[in-house]
């Protein structure tokens, strides 16, 4: 047999791989972006007619998961939405290989669009206050990269556990004592878990407790104002970002949002100034490993330090509260898994199974339904030419619950994160871009290590002495800007010491 014949046999792709190879290695000219299937806009009303209940292509949906599911079934792996939600054109990518290609090509200076109202507040309305330092939420390009470069060492250091664990353990104990007191009043859970989350993030971000777990907390206590701001901003964000308004900046909702940002800044600044005063009074002879995040950042750039502390108090409350609530729900409705976590805690083993439970819970109930980038250049994806300036969306929640990517995808099975490679459950059989609860690449969540630490400590403290059960219907997710749970909660806490 001739050598060239053997070579052709060796490199001939397997029939099952043909479609994969053709998708990514095709030499055909890309099809124009206008030919991508999806929701077409009409003059003046844009794509609103597609979301009319019953009659629209998509109809009214309570969350993005349902919306993306309908789009995927109707239009396939790539869907274009013309000018949705007051933004530019959006393309939804359902193939992990497609959005991996876009995300990796954009990794040098990735553009992740922020919240328009917050961008306006920082860059226009209160421009003089921020002086060009817009934080991780609003900054783009070199300003974002400069900010992230400065805060990375302080927030990603491995010794965070040693520094904050004792304080977080005490906060967890205080919070659990309150939960046990309200164990027959599910309506109190939301308030209590939010207070725990705020008290925890303040300890990490400022080095101090705020006192929001004290009894008979006054309605005008500064911590109450922060929690009120957090909830109100989340509600208004949905109305301002996703409901079209042709005169948005003069609307009552927009004015209310600016008031909330002012109040949140004022209260945060008060707490930050208190923390700065304590740091100054303590002096500079503090070992590096004992310096708080705020203290480290103040030594680098005071404007960056203040902004980072503010962002932690702005973005770190509801996100952690949502995530720990999802974890407790899955453990409450899967008692065998809860018992495994409890045995692991009591035998003082590493938290491998607890970490697997957290990963599995975030796979099923992520705080964000997907990830977003704005293209800074052209990309050829799935045979189409995607132009610069398009919003590329990855519906990770949908992919994470798909049988195409996970065995028993809608079941809570923490073992998939611990399984051997030979096991069909093994998570490594899935494309690594499918489940991204903390985002991807250099714009991934900087607070991941802190959030996981807070949740792990709280869950260990709780399950060591308390059995958690769920007494109501399945917990439902609704979407505003982020995912939220429909209340009331139906947890029951039973002391088992």
CSV table of N, CA and C in Angstrom, one decimal, residues 95-221:
chain,number,residue,atom,x,y,z
A,95,UNK,N,-23.8,26.8,21.3
A,95,UNK,CA,-22.7,25.8,21.2
A,95,UNK,C,-21.5,26.2,22.0
A,96,UNK,N,-21.0,25.5,23.0
A,96,UNK,CA,-19.9,25.9,23.8
A,96,UNK,C,-18.7,26.2,23.0
A,97,UNK,N,-18.4,25.5,21.9
A,97,UNK,CA,-17.3,25.8,21.0
A,97,UNK,C,-17.4,27.1,20.3
A,98,UNK,N,-18.6,27.5,20.0
A,98,UNK,CA,-18.8,28.8,19.4
A,98,UNK,C,-18.4,30.0,20.3
A,99,UNK,N,-19.0,30.0,21.5
A,99,UNK,CA,-18.7,31.1,22.4
A,99,UNK,C,-17.3,31.0,23.0
A,100,UNK,N,-16.8,29.8,23.1
A,100,UNK,CA,-15.4,29.7,23.5
A,100,UNK,C,-14.5,30.5,22.5
A,101,UNK,N,-14.7,30.3,21.2
A,101,UNK,CA,-14.0,30.9,20.2
A,101,UNK,C,-14.0,32.4,20.3
A,102,UNK,N,-15.2,33.0,20.6
A,102,UNK,CA,-15.4,34.4,20.7
A,102,UNK,C,-14.7,34.9,22.0
A,103,UNK,N,-15.0,34.2,23.1
A,103,UNK,CA,-14.5,34.7,24.4
A,103,UNK,C,-12.9,34.7,24.5
A,104,UNK,N,-12.3,33.6,23.9
A,104,UNK,CA,-10.9,33.5,23.9
A,104,UNK,C,-10.2,34.6,23.0
A,105,UNK,N,-10.9,34.9,21.9
A,105,UNK,CA,-10.4,35.9,21.0
A,105,UNK,C,-10.5,37.3,21.6
A,106,UNK,N,-11.4,37.4,22.5
A,106,UNK,CA,-11.7,38.8,23.1
A,106,UNK,C,-11.0,38.9,24.5
A,107,UNK,N,-10.1,38.0,24.8
A,107,UNK,CA,-9.6,37.9,26.2
A,107,UNK,C,-8.6,39.0,26.6
A,108,UNK,N,-8.0,39.6,25.6
A,108,UNK,CA,-7.0,40.6,25.9
A,108,UNK,C,-7.6,41.8,26.7
A,109,UNK,N,-8.6,42.3,26.1
A,109,UNK,CA,-9.3,43.4,26.8
A,109,UNK,C,-10.8,43.2,26.6
A,110,UNK,N,-11.4,42.2,27.3
A,110,UNK,CA,-12.8,41.8,27.1
A,110,UNK,C,-13.8,42.9,27.5
A,111,UNK,N,-14.8,43.1,26.7
A,111,UNK,CA,-15.8,44.1,26.9
A,111,UNK,C,-17.0,43.4,27.5
A,112,UNK,N,-17.3,43.7,28.7
A,112,UNK,CA,-18.5,43.1,29.3
A,112,UNK,C,-19.4,44.3,29.7
A,113,UNK,N,-20.5,44.5,28.9
A,113,UNK,CA,-21.3,45.7,29.2
A,113,UNK,C,-21.8,45.7,30.6
A,114,UNK,N,-21.8,46.9,31.2
A,114,UNK,CA,-22.3,47.0,32.6
A,114,UNK,C,-23.8,47.4,32.6
A,115,UNK,N,-24.2,47.8,33.8
A,115,UNK,CA,-25.6,48.3,34.0
A,115,UNK,C,-25.6,49.7,33.6
A,116,UNK,N,-26.5,50.0,32.6
A,116,UNK,CA,-26.5,51.3,32.0
A,116,UNK,C,-26.8,52.5,33.0
A,117,UNK,N,-27.7,52.2,33.9
A,117,UNK,CA,-28.0,53.2,34.9
A,117,UNK,C,-26.8,53.5,35.8
A,118,UNK,N,-26.1,52.5,36.2
A,118,UNK,CA,-24.9,52.6,37.1
A,118,UNK,C,-23.8,53.3,36.3
A,119,UNK,N,-23.6,53.0,35.1
A,119,UNK,CA,-22.6,53.7,34.2
A,119,UNK,C,-22.9,55.2,34.1
A,120,UNK,N,-24.2,55.5,33.9
A,120,UNK,CA,-24.6,56.9,33.9
A,120,UNK,C,-24.3,57.6,35.2
A,121,UNK,N,-24.7,57.0,36.3
A,121,UNK,CA,-24.5,57.6,37.6
A,121,UNK,C,-23.0,57.9,37.8
A,122,UNK,N,-22.1,56.9,37.5
A,122,UNK,CA,-20.7,57.1,37.8
A,122,UNK,C,-20.0,58.0,36.8
A,123,UNK,N,-20.4,57.9,35.6
A,123,UNK,CA,-19.6,58.6,34.5
A,123,UNK,C,-20.2,59.9,34.1
A,124,UNK,N,-21.4,60.2,34.5
A,124,UNK,CA,-22.1,61.4,34.1
A,124,UNK,C,-22.6,62.2,35.3
A,125,UNK,N,-23.6,61.6,36.0
A,125,UNK,CA,-24.2,62.3,37.1
A,125,UNK,C,-23.2,62.7,38.3
A,126,UNK,N,-22.4,61.7,38.7
A,126,UNK,CA,-21.5,62.0,39.8
A,126,UNK,C,-20.0,61.8,39.3
A,127,UNK,N,-19.8,62.3,38.1
A,127,UNK,CA,-18.5,62.2,37.5
A,127,UNK,C,-17.3,62.7,38.4
A,128,UNK,N,-17.6,63.8,39.0
A,128,UNK,CA,-16.5,64.5,39.8
A,128,UNK,C,-16.2,63.6,41.0
A,129,UNK,N,-17.1,62.9,41.5
A,129,UNK,CA,-16.8,62.0,42.7
A,129,UNK,C,-15.9,60.9,42.3
A,130,UNK,N,-16.1,60.3,41.2
A,130,UNK,CA,-15.4,59.1,40.8
A,130,UNK,C,-14.0,59.3,40.2
A,131,UNK,N,-13.9,60.5,39.5
A,131,UNK,CA,-12.6,61.0,39.0
A,131,UNK,C,-12.0,59.9,38.1
A,132,UNK,N,-12.7,59.3,37.3
A,132,UNK,CA,-12.2,58.3,36.3
A,132,UNK,C,-12.0,56.9,36.8
A,133,UNK,N,-12.3,56.7,38.1
A,133,UNK,CA,-12.2,55.3,38.7
A,133,UNK,C,-13.6,54.8,38.9
A,134,UNK,N,-14.0,53.9,37.9
A,134,UNK,CA,-15.3,53.4,37.8
A,134,UNK,C,-15.6,52.0,38.4
A,135,UNK,N,-14.5,51.4,38.8
A,135,UNK,CA,-14.7,50.0,39.4
A,135,UNK,C,-14.8,48.9,38.4
A,136,UNK,N,-14.9,47.7,38.9
A,136,UNK,CA,-14.9,46.5,38.0
A,136,UNK,C,-16.3,46.4,37.3
A,137,UNK,N,-17.3,47.0,37.9
A,137,UNK,CA,-18.7,46.9,37.3
A,137,UNK,C,-18.8,47.7,36.1
A,138,UNK,N,-18.3,49.0,36.1
A,138,UNK,CA,-18.6,49.9,35.0
A,138,UNK,C,-17.4,50.1,34.1
A,139,UNK,N,-16.2,50.0,34.6
A,139,UNK,CA,-15.0,50.3,33.8
A,139,UNK,C,-14.8,49.3,32.6
A,140,UNK,N,-14.2,49.8,31.5
A,140,UNK,CA,-13.9,49.0,30.4
A,140,UNK,C,-12.5,49.3,29.9
A,141,UNK,N,-12.0,48.4,29.1
A,141,UNK,CA,-10.7,48.6,28.5
A,141,UNK,C,-9.5,48.8,29.5
A,142,UNK,N,-8.6,49.7,29.2
A,142,UNK,CA,-7.5,49.9,30.1
A,142,UNK,C,-7.8,50.4,31.5
A,143,UNK,N,-8.9,51.1,31.6
A,143,UNK,CA,-9.3,51.6,33.0
A,143,UNK,C,-9.7,50.4,33.8
A,144,UNK,N,-10.4,49.4,33.2
A,144,UNK,CA,-10.8,48.2,33.9
A,144,UNK,C,-9.6,47.4,34.2
A,145,UNK,N,-8.7,47.2,33.3
A,145,UNK,CA,-7.5,46.4,33.5
A,145,UNK,C,-6.6,47.0,34.6
A,146,UNK,N,-6.4,48.3,34.6
A,146,UNK,CA,-5.6,48.9,35.6
A,146,UNK,C,-6.2,48.7,37.0
A,147,UNK,N,-7.5,48.8,37.1
A,147,UNK,CA,-8.2,48.6,38.4
A,147,UNK,C,-8.1,47.2,38.9
A,148,UNK,N,-8.3,46.2,37.9
A,148,UNK,CA,-8.3,44.8,38.3
A,148,UNK,C,-6.9,44.4,38.7
A,149,UNK,N,-5.9,44.9,38.0
A,149,UNK,CA,-4.5,44.6,38.3
A,149,UNK,C,-4.1,45.0,39.7
A,150,UNK,N,-4.7,46.2,40.2
A,150,UNK,CA,-4.4,46.7,41.5
A,150,UNK,C,-5.1,45.9,42.6
A,151,UNK,N,-6.3,45.4,42.3
A,151,UNK,CA,-7.0,44.7,43.4
A,151,UNK,C,-6.8,43.2,43.5
A,152,UNK,N,-6.3,42.6,42.4
A,152,UNK,CA,-6.1,41.2,42.3
A,152,UNK,C,-5.3,40.6,43.5
A,153,UNK,N,-4.1,41.2,43.8
A,153,UNK,CA,-3.3,40.6,44.9
A,153,UNK,C,-4.0,40.6,46.2
A,154,UNK,N,-4.8,41.6,46.5
A,154,UNK,CA,-5.4,41.7,47.8
A,154,UNK,C,-6.6,40.7,47.9
A,155,UNK,N,-7.4,40.6,46.8
A,155,UNK,CA,-8.6,39.7,46.9
A,155,UNK,C,-8.4,38.3,46.6
A,156,UNK,N,-7.3,38.0,45.9
A,156,UNK,CA,-7.1,36.6,45.5
A,156,UNK,C,-6.0,35.9,46.3
A,157,UNK,N,-5.5,36.5,47.4
A,157,UNK,CA,-4.4,35.9,48.1
A,157,UNK,C,-4.9,34.6,48.8
A,158,UNK,N,-4.1,33.6,48.9
A,158,UNK,CA,-4.5,32.3,49.5
A,158,UNK,C,-4.7,32.4,51.0
A,159,UNK,N,-4.1,33.4,51.7
A,159,UNK,CA,-4.2,33.5,53.1
A,159,UNK,C,-5.5,34.2,53.6
A,160,UNK,N,-6.4,34.4,52.7
A,160,UNK,CA,-7.7,35.0,53.1
A,160,UNK,C,-8.4,34.1,54.1
A,161,UNK,N,-8.3,32.8,54.0
A,161,UNK,CA,-9.0,31.9,54.9
A,161,UNK,C,-8.5,32.1,56.3
A,162,UNK,N,-7.2,32.2,56.5
A,162,UNK,CA,-6.6,32.3,57.8
A,162,UNK,C,-7.0,33.7,58.4
A,163,UNK,N,-7.1,34.7,57.6
A,163,UNK,CA,-7.3,36.1,58.1
A,163,UNK,C,-8.8,36.2,58.5
A,164,UNK,N,-9.7,35.7,57.7
A,164,UNK,CA,-11.1,36.0,58.0
A,164,UNK,C,-11.9,34.9,58.6
A,165,UNK,N,-11.4,33.7,58.6
A,165,UNK,CA,-12.2,32.5,59.0
A,165,UNK,C,-12.8,32.7,60.5
A,166,UNK,N,-11.9,33.1,61.4
A,166,UNK,CA,-12.5,33.3,62.8
A,166,UNK,C,-13.7,34.2,62.9
A,167,UNK,N,-13.6,35.3,62.2
A,167,UNK,CA,-14.7,36.3,62.3
A,167,UNK,C,-15.9,35.8,61.5
A,168,UNK,N,-15.7,35.1,60.4
A,168,UNK,CA,-16.8,34.6,59.6
A,168,UNK,C,-17.5,33.5,60.4
A,169,UNK,N,-16.7,32.7,61.2
A,169,UNK,CA,-17.3,31.7,62.0
A,169,UNK,C,-18.2,32.2,63.1
A,170,UNK,N,-17.8,33.3,63.7
A,170,UNK,CA,-18.6,34.0,64.7
A,170,UNK,C,-19.9,34.6,64.1
A,171,UNK,N,-19.8,35.2,62.9
A,171,UNK,CA,-21.0,35.7,62.3
A,171,UNK,C,-21.9,34.6,61.9
A,172,UNK,N,-21.4,33.4,61.5
A,172,UNK,CA,-22.3,32.3,61.2
A,172,UNK,C,-23.0,31.8,62.4
A,173,UNK,N,-22.3,31.7,63.5
A,173,UNK,CA,-22.9,31.2,64.8
A,173,UNK,C,-24.0,32.2,65.2
A,174,UNK,N,-23.8,33.5,65.1
A,174,UNK,CA,-24.8,34.5,65.5
A,174,UNK,C,-26.0,34.4,64.6
A,175,UNK,N,-25.8,34.2,63.3
A,175,UNK,CA,-26.9,34.1,62.3
A,175,UNK,C,-27.7,32.8,62.5
A,176,UNK,N,-27.0,31.7,62.8
A,176,UNK,CA,-27.7,30.4,63.0
A,176,UNK,C,-28.6,30.5,64.2
A,177,UNK,N,-28.1,31.1,65.3
A,177,UNK,CA,-28.9,31.3,66.5
A,177,UNK,C,-30.2,32.0,66.2
A,178,UNK,N,-30.1,33.0,65.3
A,178,UNK,CA,-31.3,33.8,65.0
A,178,UNK,C,-32.2,32.9,64.1
A,179,UNK,N,-31.7,32.2,63.2
A,179,UNK,CA,-32.5,31.3,62.3
A,179,UNK,C,-33.3,30.3,63.2
A,180,UNK,N,-32.6,29.7,64.2
A,180,UNK,CA,-33.3,28.7,65.0
A,180,UNK,C,-34.4,29.4,65.8
A,181,UNK,N,-34.3,30.7,66.1
A,181,UNK,CA,-35.3,31.4,66.8
A,181,UNK,C,-36.5,31.6,65.9
A,182,UNK,N,-36.3,31.8,64.6
A,182,UNK,CA,-37.4,32.0,63.7
A,182,UNK,C,-37.7,30.8,62.8
A,183,UNK,N,-37.4,29.6,63.4
A,183,UNK,CA,-37.5,28.4,62.6
A,183,UNK,C,-38.9,28.1,62.1
A,184,UNK,N,-39.9,28.6,62.8
A,184,UNK,CA,-41.3,28.3,62.4
A,184,UNK,C,-41.9,29.5,61.6
A,185,UNK,N,-41.1,30.4,61.2
A,185,UNK,CA,-41.5,31.6,60.5
A,185,UNK,C,-40.7,31.7,59.2
A,186,UNK,N,-41.1,31.0,58.1
A,186,UNK,CA,-40.3,31.0,56.9
A,186,UNK,C,-40.1,32.4,56.3
A,187,UNK,N,-41.0,33.3,56.5
A,187,UNK,CA,-40.9,34.6,55.9
A,187,UNK,C,-39.7,35.3,56.5
A,188,UNK,N,-39.2,35.0,57.6
A,188,UNK,CA,-38.0,35.6,58.2
A,188,UNK,C,-36.7,35.2,57.5
A,189,UNK,N,-36.7,34.1,56.8
A,189,UNK,CA,-35.5,33.5,56.3
A,189,UNK,C,-34.8,34.5,55.4
A,190,UNK,N,-35.5,35.1,54.4
A,190,UNK,CA,-34.9,36.0,53.5
A,190,UNK,C,-34.2,37.1,54.1
A,191,UNK,N,-34.9,37.7,55.1
A,191,UNK,CA,-34.3,38.9,55.8
A,191,UNK,C,-33.0,38.4,56.6
A,192,UNK,N,-33.1,37.3,57.2
A,192,UNK,CA,-32.0,36.8,58.1
A,192,UNK,C,-30.7,36.4,57.2
A,193,UNK,N,-31.0,35.8,56.1
A,193,UNK,CA,-29.8,35.3,55.3
A,193,UNK,C,-29.2,36.6,54.6
A,194,UNK,N,-30.0,37.6,54.3
A,194,UNK,CA,-29.4,38.8,53.8
A,194,UNK,C,-28.6,39.5,54.8
A,195,UNK,N,-29.0,39.6,56.0
A,195,UNK,CA,-28.2,40.2,57.1
A,195,UNK,C,-26.9,39.4,57.3
A,196,UNK,N,-27.0,38.1,57.3
A,196,UNK,CA,-25.8,37.3,57.4
A,196,UNK,C,-24.8,37.6,56.2
A,197,UNK,N,-25.3,37.7,55.0
A,197,UNK,CA,-24.5,38.0,53.9
A,197,UNK,C,-23.8,39.4,54.0
A,198,UNK,N,-24.6,40.4,54.4
A,198,UNK,CA,-24.1,41.7,54.5
A,198,UNK,C,-23.0,41.8,55.6
A,199,UNK,N,-23.3,41.2,56.7
A,199,UNK,CA,-22.3,41.2,57.9
A,199,UNK,C,-21.0,40.5,57.4
A,200,UNK,N,-21.1,39.5,56.7
A,200,UNK,CA,-20.0,38.7,56.2
A,200,UNK,C,-19.1,39.5,55.2
A,201,UNK,N,-19.8,40.1,54.2
A,201,UNK,CA,-19.0,40.8,53.2
A,201,UNK,C,-18.4,42.1,53.8
A,202,UNK,N,-19.1,42.7,54.8
A,202,UNK,CA,-18.5,43.9,55.4
A,202,UNK,C,-17.3,43.5,56.2
A,203,UNK,N,-17.3,42.4,56.9
A,203,UNK,CA,-16.1,41.9,57.6
A,203,UNK,C,-14.9,41.8,56.7
A,204,UNK,N,-15.2,41.2,55.5
A,204,UNK,CA,-14.1,40.9,54.5
A,204,UNK,C,-13.7,42.2,53.8
A,205,UNK,N,-14.6,43.0,53.4
A,205,UNK,CA,-14.3,44.2,52.7
A,205,UNK,C,-13.8,45.4,53.5
A,206,UNK,N,-14.3,45.5,54.8
A,206,UNK,CA,-13.9,46.6,55.6
A,206,UNK,C,-13.0,46.2,56.8
A,207,UNK,N,-13.1,44.9,57.2
A,207,UNK,CA,-12.4,44.5,58.3
A,207,UNK,C,-13.2,44.7,59.6
A,208,UNK,N,-14.5,45.1,59.5
A,208,UNK,CA,-15.3,45.3,60.6
A,208,UNK,C,-16.7,44.7,60.4
A,209,UNK,N,-17.4,44.5,61.6
A,209,UNK,CA,-18.8,44.1,61.5
A,209,UNK,C,-19.6,45.3,61.6
A,210,UNK,N,-20.8,45.2,61.0
A,210,UNK,CA,-21.8,46.3,60.9
A,210,UNK,C,-22.8,46.3,62.1
A,211,UNK,N,-23.0,45.1,62.7
A,211,UNK,CA,-24.0,45.0,63.7
A,211,UNK,C,-25.4,44.7,63.3
A,212,UNK,N,-25.5,44.2,62.0
A,212,UNK,CA,-26.9,44.1,61.5
A,212,UNK,C,-27.6,42.8,62.0
A,213,UNK,N,-26.8,42.0,62.9
A,213,UNK,CA,-27.4,40.8,63.4
A,213,UNK,C,-27.9,41.0,64.9
A,214,UNK,N,-27.8,42.2,65.3
A,214,UNK,CA,-28.3,42.5,66.7
A,214,UNK,C,-29.8,42.5,66.8
A,215,UNK,N,-30.3,42.2,67.9
A,215,UNK,CA,-31.8,42.2,68.1
A,215,UNK,C,-32.3,43.6,68.0
A,216,UNK,N,-33.6,43.7,67.6
A,216,UNK,CA,-34.3,45.0,67.6
A,216,UNK,C,-33.6,46.0,66.8
A,217,UNK,N,-33.1,45.6,65.6
A,217,UNK,CA,-32.3,46.6,64.8
A,217,UNK,C,-33.2,47.7,64.3
A,218,UNK,N,-32.9,48.9,64.6
A,218,UNK,CA,-33.7,50.1,64.2
A,218,UNK,C,-33.9,50.1,62.7
A,219,UNK,N,-35.1,50.6,62.3
A,219,UNK,CA,-35.4,50.7,60.8
A,219,UNK,C,-34.5,51.6,60.1
A,220,UNK,N,-33.9,52.6,60.8
A,220,UNK,CA,-33.1,53.6,60.2
A,220,UNK,C,-31.6,53.3,60.4
A,221,UNK,N,-31.3,52.1,60.9
A,221,UNK,CA,-29.9,51.7,61.1
A,221,UNK,C,-29.2,51.7,59.7
